[in-house]
């Protein structure tokens, strides 16, 4: 499920000034189409057909190009324009399996397809940890963050059998506790400064159900929107600086004119799934999706 990739890759590379994570972006040209083969999909608004895990998508061409790349949205493959492996695809293809192509070496396919989603999780942790290390207000835990980053990087270099044997859930839990602490250190000063300002602070919290919420122009600075369901919410012109958006579901969220400049723990996939326009302010290193106005 190669995202906006091939054609847009050059644009993405050149537009990411100030990007602290240049190695954590999909490089589809260095990957054996793993997202298009390894992952399962059920027919839905995001993916036009059913596809089992390990079954190559019918649109995947030889040499791992997408046969419908230029018409993905029109043909019902919107999810393919949203997905981002965060560099896990090229890591598995080129490092874990040393460039061994699963079509040329079919005996490796099953294991490669099983390793890929685990690597995707590890790369997601690298993404967040690298970002957390840029937070000046989280200096007090930089040593712990660095240690977790090094350990996660070590895990990504393991051999296939070792990766399949990892307790990823336990590792994620440890990293998540650190990320939560980093988030609090970033957001606390913002929230303190808002005390006494009536109507400013909303008790949204983790996993909040904000589907379709009307939050146009809302002051969401420093808000805890971890895992929040913001599907189709109206966040036009909202101020989301320093808001924690880790895992928030932004499908069809209207971000036209919103300010996400210093929001934290955002991913390109979240942005790709939302609506926006030229006025939407994004953090450094993010690209404006081609389907935005
Ligand atoms: S439609 Fe194209 S991008 Fe999407 S999974 Fe199939 S081959 Fe990959």
PDB file of C-alpha atoms in Angstrom, residues 11 35 47 49 57 69 92 127 151 170 173 180 206 214 222 231 247 255 263:
ATOM      1  CA  UNK A  11       8.730  16.514  -3.296  1.00  0.00           C
ATOM      2  CA  UNK A  35       2.627  -3.084   2.823  1.00  0.00           C
ATOM      3  CA  UNK A  47      -9.801  -0.279   0.560  1.00  0.00           C
ATOM      4  CA  UNK A  49     -11.309  -5.236  -1.968  1.00  0.00           C
ATOM      5  CA  UNK A  57      -2.610  -7.050  -3.733  1.00  0.00           C
ATOM      6  CA  UNK A  69      -1.068   4.555  -8.344  1.00  0.00           C
ATOM      7  CA  UNK A  92      12.966  -5.213   6.444  1.00  0.00           C
ATOM      8  CA  UNK A 127       9.428   8.197  15.416  1.00  0.00           C
ATOM      9  CA  UNK A 151      17.366  -0.068  22.591  1.00  0.00           C
ATOM     10  CA  UNK A 170       6.142  -5.043  26.763  1.00  0.00           C
ATOM     11  CA  UNK A 173       4.491  -0.229  27.296  1.00  0.00           C
ATOM     12  CA  UNK A 180       3.464  10.095  28.420  1.00  0.00           C
ATOM     13  CA  UNK A 206      -7.203  10.069  26.457  1.00  0.00           C
ATOM     14  CA  UNK A 214     -17.939  21.008  16.530  1.00  0.00           C
ATOM     15  CA  UNK A 222      -1.756  21.689  25.305  1.00  0.00           C
ATOM     16  CA  UNK A 231     -13.314  11.409  12.995  1.00  0.00           C
ATOM     17  CA  UNK A 247      -2.794   7.804  18.105  1.00  0.00           C
ATOM     18  CA  UNK A 255      -8.218  20.907   9.734  1.00  0.00           C
ATOM     19  CA  UNK A 263       1.531  19.773  18.201  1.00  0.00           C
TER      20      UNK A 263
END
